[in-house]
Coordinates of C-alpha atoms in Angstrom, one line a residue:
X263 CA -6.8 37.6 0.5
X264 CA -7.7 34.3 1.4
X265 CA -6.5 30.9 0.5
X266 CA -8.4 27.8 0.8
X267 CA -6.6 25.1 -0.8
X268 CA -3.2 23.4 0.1
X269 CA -2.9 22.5 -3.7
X270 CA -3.0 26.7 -4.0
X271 CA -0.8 27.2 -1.6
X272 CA 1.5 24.5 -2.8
X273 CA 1.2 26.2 -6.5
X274 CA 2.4 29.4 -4.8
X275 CA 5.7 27.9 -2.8
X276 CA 6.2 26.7 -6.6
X277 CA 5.7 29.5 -8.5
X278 CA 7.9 31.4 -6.0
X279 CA 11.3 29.0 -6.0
X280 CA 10.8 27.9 -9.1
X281 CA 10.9 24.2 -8.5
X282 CA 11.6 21.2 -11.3
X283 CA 8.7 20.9 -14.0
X284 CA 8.3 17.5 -13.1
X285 CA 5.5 19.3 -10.3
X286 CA 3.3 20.0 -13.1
X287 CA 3.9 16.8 -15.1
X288 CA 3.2 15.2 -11.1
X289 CA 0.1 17.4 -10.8
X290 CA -1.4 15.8 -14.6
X291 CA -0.7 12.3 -13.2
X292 CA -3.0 13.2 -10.2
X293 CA -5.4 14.8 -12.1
X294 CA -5.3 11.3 -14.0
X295 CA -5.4 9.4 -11.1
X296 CA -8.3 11.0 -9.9
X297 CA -10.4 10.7 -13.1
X298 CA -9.7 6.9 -12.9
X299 CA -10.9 7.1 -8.9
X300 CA -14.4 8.2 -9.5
X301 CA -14.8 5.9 -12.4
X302 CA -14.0 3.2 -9.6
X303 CA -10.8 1.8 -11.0
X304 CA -8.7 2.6 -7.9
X305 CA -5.9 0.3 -9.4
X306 CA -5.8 2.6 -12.1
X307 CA -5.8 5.2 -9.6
X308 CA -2.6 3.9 -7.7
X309 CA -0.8 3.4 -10.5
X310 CA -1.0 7.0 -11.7
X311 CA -0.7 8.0 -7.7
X312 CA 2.9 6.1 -7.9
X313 CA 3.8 7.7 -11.2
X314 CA 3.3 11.2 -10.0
X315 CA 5.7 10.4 -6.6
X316 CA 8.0 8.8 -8.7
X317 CA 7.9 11.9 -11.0
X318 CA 8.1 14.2 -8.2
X319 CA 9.1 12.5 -4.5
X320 CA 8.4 15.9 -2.5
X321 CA 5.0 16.1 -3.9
X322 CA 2.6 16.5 -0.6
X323 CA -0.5 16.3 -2.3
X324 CA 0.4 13.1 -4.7
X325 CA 1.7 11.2 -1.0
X326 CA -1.3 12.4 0.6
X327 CA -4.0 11.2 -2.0
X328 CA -1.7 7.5 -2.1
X329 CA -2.6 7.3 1.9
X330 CA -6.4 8.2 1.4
X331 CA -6.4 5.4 -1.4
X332 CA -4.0 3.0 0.8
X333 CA -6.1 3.8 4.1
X334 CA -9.4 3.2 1.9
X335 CA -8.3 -0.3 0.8
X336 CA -6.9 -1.4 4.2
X337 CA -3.5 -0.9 3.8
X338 CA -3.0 1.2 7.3
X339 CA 0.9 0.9 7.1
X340 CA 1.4 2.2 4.3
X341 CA -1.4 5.0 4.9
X342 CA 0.4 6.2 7.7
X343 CA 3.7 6.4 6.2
X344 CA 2.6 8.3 3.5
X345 CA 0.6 10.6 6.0
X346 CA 3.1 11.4 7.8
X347 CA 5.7 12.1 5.1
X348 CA 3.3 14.3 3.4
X349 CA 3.2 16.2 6.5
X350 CA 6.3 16.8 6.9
X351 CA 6.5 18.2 3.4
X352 CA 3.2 20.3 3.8
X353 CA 1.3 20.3 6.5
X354 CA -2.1 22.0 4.4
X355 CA -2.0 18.5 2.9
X356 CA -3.9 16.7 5.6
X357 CA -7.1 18.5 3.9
X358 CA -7.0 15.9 1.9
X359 CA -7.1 13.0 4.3
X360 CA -9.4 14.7 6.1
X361 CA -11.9 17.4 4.4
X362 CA -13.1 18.8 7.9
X363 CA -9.3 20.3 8.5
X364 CA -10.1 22.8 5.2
X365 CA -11.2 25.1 7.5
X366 CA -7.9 25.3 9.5
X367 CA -6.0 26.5 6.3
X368 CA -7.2 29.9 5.8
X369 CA -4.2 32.2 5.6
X370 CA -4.2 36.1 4.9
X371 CA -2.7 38.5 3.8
X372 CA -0.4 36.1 1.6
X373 CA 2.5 37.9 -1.0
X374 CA 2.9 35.8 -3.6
X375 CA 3.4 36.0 -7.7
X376 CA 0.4 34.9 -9.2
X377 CA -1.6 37.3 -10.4
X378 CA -5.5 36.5 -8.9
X379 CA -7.0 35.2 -12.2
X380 CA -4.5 32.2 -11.8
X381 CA -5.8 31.9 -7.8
X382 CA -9.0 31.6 -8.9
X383 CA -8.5 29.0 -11.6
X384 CA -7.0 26.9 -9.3
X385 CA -9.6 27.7 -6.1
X386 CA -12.1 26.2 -8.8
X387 CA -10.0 23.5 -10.3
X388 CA -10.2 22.4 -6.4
X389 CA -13.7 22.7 -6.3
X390 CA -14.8 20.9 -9.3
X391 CA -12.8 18.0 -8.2
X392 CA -14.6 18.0 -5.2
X393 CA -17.9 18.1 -7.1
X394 CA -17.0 14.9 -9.7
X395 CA -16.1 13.2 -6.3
X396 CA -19.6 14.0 -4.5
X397 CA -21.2 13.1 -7.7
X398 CA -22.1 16.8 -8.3
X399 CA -22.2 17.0 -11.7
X400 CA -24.2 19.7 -13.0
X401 CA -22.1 22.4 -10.5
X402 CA -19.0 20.0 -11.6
X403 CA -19.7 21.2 -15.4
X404 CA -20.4 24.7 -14.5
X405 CA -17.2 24.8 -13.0
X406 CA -15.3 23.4 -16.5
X407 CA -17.3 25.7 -18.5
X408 CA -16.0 28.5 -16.3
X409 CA -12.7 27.5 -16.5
X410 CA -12.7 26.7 -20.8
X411 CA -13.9 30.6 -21.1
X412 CA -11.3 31.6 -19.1
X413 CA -8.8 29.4 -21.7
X414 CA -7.5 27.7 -18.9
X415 CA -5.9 24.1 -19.3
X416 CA -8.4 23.8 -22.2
X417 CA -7.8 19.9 -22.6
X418 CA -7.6 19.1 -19.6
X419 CA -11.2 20.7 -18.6
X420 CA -12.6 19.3 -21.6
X421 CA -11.6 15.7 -20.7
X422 CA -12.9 16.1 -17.5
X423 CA -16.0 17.4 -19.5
X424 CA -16.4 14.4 -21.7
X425 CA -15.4 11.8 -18.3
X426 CA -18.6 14.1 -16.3
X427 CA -21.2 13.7 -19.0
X428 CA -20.0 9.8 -19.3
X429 CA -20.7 9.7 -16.0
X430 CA -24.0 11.3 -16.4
X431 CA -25.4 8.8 -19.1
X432 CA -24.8 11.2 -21.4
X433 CA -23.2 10.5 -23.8
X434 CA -24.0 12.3 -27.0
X435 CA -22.8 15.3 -25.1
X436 CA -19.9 12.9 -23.8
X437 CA -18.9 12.5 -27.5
X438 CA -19.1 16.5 -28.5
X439 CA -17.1 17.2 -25.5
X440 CA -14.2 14.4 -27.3
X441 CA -14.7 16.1 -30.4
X442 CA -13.1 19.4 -28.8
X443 CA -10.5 17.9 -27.7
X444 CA -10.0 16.7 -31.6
X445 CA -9.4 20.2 -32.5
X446 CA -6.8 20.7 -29.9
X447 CA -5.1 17.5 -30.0
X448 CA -5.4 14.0 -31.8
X449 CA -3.5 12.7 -29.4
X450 CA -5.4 12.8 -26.3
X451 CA -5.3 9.1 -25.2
X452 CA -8.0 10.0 -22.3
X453 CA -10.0 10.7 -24.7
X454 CA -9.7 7.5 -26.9
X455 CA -10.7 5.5 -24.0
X456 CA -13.6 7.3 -22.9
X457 CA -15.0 7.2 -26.5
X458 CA -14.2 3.6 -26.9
X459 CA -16.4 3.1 -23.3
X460 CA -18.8 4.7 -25.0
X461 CA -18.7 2.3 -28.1
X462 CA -19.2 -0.3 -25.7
X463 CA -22.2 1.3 -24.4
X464 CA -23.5 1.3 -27.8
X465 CA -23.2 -2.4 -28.3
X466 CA -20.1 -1.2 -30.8
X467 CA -17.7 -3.4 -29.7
X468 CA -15.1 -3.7 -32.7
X469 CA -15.2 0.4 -32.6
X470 CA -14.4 0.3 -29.0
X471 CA -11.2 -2.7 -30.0
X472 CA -10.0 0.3 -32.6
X473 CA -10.6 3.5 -30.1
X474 CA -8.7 1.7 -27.4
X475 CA -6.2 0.2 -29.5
X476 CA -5.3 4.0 -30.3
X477 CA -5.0 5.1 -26.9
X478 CA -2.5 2.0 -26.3
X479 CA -0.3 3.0 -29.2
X480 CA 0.2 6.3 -27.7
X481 CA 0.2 5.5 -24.1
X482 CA 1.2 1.4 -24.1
X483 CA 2.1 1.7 -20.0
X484 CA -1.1 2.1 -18.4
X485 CA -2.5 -1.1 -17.7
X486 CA -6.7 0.1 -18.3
X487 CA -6.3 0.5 -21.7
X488 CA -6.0 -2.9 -21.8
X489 CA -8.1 -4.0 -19.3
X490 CA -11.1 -2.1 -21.2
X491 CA -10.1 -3.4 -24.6
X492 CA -10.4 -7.2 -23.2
X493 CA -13.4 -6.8 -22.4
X494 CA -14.0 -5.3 -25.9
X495 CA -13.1 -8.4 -27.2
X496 CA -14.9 -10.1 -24.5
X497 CA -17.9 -9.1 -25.9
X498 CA -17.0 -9.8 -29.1
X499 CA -16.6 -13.5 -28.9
X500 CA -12.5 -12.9 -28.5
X501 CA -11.8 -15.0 -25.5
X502 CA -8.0 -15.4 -26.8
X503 CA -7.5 -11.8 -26.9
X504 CA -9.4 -10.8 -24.5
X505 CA -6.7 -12.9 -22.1
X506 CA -3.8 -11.8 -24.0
X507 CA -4.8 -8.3 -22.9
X508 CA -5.7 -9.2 -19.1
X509 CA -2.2 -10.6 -19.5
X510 CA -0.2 -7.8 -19.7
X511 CA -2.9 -5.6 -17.6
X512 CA -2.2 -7.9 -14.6
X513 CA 1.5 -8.0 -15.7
X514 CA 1.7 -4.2 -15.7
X515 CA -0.3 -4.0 -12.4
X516 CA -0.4 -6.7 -9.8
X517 CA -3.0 -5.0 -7.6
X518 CA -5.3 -5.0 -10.8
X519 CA -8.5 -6.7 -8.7
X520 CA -10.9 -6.1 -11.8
X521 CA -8.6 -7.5 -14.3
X522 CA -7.9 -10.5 -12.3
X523 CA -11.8 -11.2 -12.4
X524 CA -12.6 -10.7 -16.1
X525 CA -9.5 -13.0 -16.7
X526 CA -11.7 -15.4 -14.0
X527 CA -14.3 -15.2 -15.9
X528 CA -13.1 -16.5 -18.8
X529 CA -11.5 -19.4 -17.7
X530 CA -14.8 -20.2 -15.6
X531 CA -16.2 -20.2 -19.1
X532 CA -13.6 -21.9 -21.0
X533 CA -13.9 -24.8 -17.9
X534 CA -10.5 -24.1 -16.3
X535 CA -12.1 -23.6 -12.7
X536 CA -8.7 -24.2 -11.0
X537 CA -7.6 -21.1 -13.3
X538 CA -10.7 -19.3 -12.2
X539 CA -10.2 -20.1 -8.5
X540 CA -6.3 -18.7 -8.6
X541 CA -7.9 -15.6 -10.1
X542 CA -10.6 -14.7 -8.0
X543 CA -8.0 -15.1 -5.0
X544 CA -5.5 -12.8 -6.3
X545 CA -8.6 -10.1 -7.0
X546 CA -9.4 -10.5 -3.3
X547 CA -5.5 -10.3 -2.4
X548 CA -5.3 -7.2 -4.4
X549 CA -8.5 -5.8 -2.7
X550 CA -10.0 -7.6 0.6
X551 CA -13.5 -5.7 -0.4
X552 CA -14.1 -7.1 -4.1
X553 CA -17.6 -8.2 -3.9
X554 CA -17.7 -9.9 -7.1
X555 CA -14.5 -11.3 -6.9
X556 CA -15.9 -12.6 -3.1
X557 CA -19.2 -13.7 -4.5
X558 CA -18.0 -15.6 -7.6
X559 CA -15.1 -17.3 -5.9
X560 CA -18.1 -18.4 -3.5
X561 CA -19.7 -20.2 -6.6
X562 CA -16.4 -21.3 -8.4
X563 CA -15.8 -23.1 -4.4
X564 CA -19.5 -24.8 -4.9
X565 CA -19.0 -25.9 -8.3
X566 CA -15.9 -27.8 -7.0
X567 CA -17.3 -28.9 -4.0
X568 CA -15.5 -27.2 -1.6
X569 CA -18.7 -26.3 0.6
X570 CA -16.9 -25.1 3.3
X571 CA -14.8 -22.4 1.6
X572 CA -18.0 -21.5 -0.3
X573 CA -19.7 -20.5 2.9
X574 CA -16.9 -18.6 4.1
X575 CA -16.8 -16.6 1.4
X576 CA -20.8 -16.2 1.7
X577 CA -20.2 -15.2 5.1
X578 CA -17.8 -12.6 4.5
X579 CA -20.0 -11.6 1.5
X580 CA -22.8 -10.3 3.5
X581 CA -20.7 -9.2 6.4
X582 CA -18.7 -7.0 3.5
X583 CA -22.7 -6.0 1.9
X584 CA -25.7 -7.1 3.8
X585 CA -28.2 -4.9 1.2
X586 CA -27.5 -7.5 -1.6
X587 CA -29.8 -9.9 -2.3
X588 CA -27.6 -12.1 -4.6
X589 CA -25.1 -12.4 -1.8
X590 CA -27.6 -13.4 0.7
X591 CA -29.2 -16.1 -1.7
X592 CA -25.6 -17.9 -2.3
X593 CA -25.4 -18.0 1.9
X594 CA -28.7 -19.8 1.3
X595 CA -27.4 -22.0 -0.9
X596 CA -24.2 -23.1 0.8
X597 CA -26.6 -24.0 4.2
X598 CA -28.9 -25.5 1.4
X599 CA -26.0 -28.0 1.0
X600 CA -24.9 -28.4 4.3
X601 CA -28.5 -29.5 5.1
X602 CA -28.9 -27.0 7.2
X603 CA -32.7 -25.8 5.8
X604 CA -33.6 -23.3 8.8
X605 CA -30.1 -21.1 8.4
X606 CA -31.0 -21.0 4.8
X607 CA -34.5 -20.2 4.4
X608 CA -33.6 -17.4 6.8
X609 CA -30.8 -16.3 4.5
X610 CA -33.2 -16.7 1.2
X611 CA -35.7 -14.6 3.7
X612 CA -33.5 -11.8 3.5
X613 CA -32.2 -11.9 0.0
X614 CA -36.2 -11.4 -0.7
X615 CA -36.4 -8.6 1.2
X616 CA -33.9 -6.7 -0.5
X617 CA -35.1 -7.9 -4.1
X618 CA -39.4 -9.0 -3.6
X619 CA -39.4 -9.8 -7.1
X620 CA -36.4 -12.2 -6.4
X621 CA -37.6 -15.3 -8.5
X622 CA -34.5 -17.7 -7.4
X623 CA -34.9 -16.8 -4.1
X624 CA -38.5 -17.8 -3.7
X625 CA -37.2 -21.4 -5.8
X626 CA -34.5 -21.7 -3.3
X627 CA -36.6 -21.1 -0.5
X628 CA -39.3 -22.8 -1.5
X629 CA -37.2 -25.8 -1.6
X630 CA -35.6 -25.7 1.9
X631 CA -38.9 -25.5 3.1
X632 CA -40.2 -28.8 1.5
X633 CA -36.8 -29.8 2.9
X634 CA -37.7 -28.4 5.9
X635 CA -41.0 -30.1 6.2
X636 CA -43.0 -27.3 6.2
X637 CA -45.0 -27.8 2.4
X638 CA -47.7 -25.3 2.6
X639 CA -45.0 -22.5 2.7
X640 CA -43.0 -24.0 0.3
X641 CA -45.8 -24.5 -2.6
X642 CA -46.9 -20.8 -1.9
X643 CA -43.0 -20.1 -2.2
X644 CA -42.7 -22.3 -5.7
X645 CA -45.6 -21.4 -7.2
X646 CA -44.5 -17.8 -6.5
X647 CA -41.1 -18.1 -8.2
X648 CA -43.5 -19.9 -11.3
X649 CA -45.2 -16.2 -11.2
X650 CA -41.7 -14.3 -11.2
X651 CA -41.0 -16.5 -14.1
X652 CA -38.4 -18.4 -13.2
X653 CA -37.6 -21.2 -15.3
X654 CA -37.8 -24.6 -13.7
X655 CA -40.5 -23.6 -11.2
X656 CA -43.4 -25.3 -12.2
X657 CA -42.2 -28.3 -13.0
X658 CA -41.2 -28.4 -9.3
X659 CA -44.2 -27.9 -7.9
X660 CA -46.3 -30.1 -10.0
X661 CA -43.9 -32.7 -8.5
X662 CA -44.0 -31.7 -4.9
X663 CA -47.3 -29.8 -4.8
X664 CA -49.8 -31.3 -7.4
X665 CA -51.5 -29.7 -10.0

């Protein structure tokens, strides 16, 4: 018989010593982690990485998943350290690091004591983790409805069931999947939050306050419960709250990048932009490759007047994503400023060809070009924006183009 999967043959060496529970408890937190991965929270992710090597240090596969994350978010030293020790521990681990080597662990002829119904489960456990990870969902739910007939880790399956259809848009079929896991347990906080992300979908915001509230009464350590209920409040007018719950998100999780931005936000809003500016910084600390933390930090730097810093951050903006329009238009701007009308007509160029219909663009553009001394293309550029609908537009070329 052959074995494809490290976490199978890890599940064997387990079943065959009997090691400490604390490898199943350790295999849930990954299981966790991973959810929170492919919903793009890779703080989240990290956190529940750490839990599961605190729970169990001799874990491979928990040590092995921590370097991918770690080697993913520029932290090479620590990747490496947690490569190698996972090595060391099981060398079928480096599968995960690198998916190519799954071919090098086929083994045969393998005596061990679970009986093949279990190997299976597991061979398609792997699999439909794979599948949520390549965004394959429809072979991803195939694979949980295979395993839920089989009765096999039925909440589990059915959260990741609930998570796949949220992830699919769906989220009628999101919220049958929760009510399943009613009927097993009311006390599924995995699938409080997903049904309070989907109250917020709804526009249902003091629903999604109460659904998340639940899942931090029974789980109050993990710090994106309250991430997602800020921004509940958020959007319920609740700045005060809202902070109160970045807070202790940011207090539970230093390398919480998203939660330092929503609490940037905020004080952007409320007019603290020295707050705002401390926030966005720690976001890019805790994660180098934060767009939005990059591109509002870039804005927050204009509105201070630090034009300088602002075009660093626009630089490294479209260096980090050089399809985004918006990041290409505030380049534009910070030349704009600098009087430098060629470098930013050519940056507000290319912000229009990834967006055509890019009204603020054309504006922008339009105006380094009367800048710039060259008015016919400017007018055709304003009067294009006044097409696109952009607010502001016609005034400006009645003044610099005429009726």
């Amino acid at each position: 018989m052959k074995i494809i999967t490290s976490l199978f043959i890890l599940l064997l060496s387990f079943g065959a010593i009997g090691q400490s529970y604390n490898r199943i408890d350790a295999m849930r937190l990954i299981q966790e982690g991973d959810n929170f991965l492919r919903m793009g929270n890779w703080e989240y992710a990290l956190s529940r990485y750490n839990d599961a090597i605190v729970m169990d240090p001799d874990y491979a596969d928990a040590l092995m998943k921590r370097a991918v994350l770690y080697e993913q978010t520029g932290r090479a030293r620590e990747a490496s350290m947690d490569y190698q020790r996972a090595l060391s521990l099981n060398p079928y681990s480096a599968h995960i690091y690198d998916q190519r080597l799954r071919k090098d662990m086929i083994a045969s002829d393998y005596i061990n004591p679970i009986n093949q119904q279990e190997r299976s489960n597991l061979e398609i456990e792997r699999m439909l983790d794979d599948c949520i990870q390549w965004d394959s969902y429809e072979l991803a739910l195939a694979n949980i409805d295979t395993l839920l007939l089989r009765g096999y880790n039925q909440q589990l399956e059915l959260e990741k069931k609930a998570l796949v259809y949220f992830l699919k848009n769906d989220l009628k079929s999101s919220m049958d999947a929760i009510n399943q896991i009613r009927k097993i347990s009311d006390s599924s906080y995995m699938a409080m939050d997903l049904e309070g992300l989907i109250f917020l979908r709804n526009g249902k915001n003091k629903d999604a306050i109460f659904r998340f509230s639940q899942a931090i009464a029974i789980n109050p350590t993990f710090p994106v419960f309250y991430f997602n209920r800020a921004m509940a409040y958020r959007l319920d007018g609740n700045n005060e709250a809202a902070l109160i719950d970045l807070n202790t998100a940011i207090k539970k999780s230093k390398e919480n990048a998203e939660a330092y931005v929503l609490r940037a936000l905020i004080k952007k809003e409320d007019g603290d932009l020295k707050g705002a500016l401390k926030d966005y910084s720690s976001a890019i600390d805790a994660n180098p490759e934060n767009s939005d933390a990059l591109h509002n930090r870039g804005y927050v730097l204009k509105l201070m007047g630090d034009y300088n810093a602002a075009l660093t951050d626009a630089n490294a903006l479209v260096r980090l994503d050089p399809n985004s329009a918006e990041h290409w238009n505030l380049k534009g701007n910070m030349h704009f400023l600098y009087n430098q009308y060629r470098e930013a007509i050519e940056a507000y160029t290319n912000a229009i060809a990834m967006n055509p219909e890019y009204a603020e663009a054309y504006y922008n553009r339009g105006l380094a070009q009367m800048m710039n001394y060259m008015p016919r293309q400017g007018c055709s550029d304003l009067k294009e924006s006044e097409n696109l609908g952009y607010e502001g537009a016609a005034e400006m070329y009645i003044n610099y183009c005429g009726k």
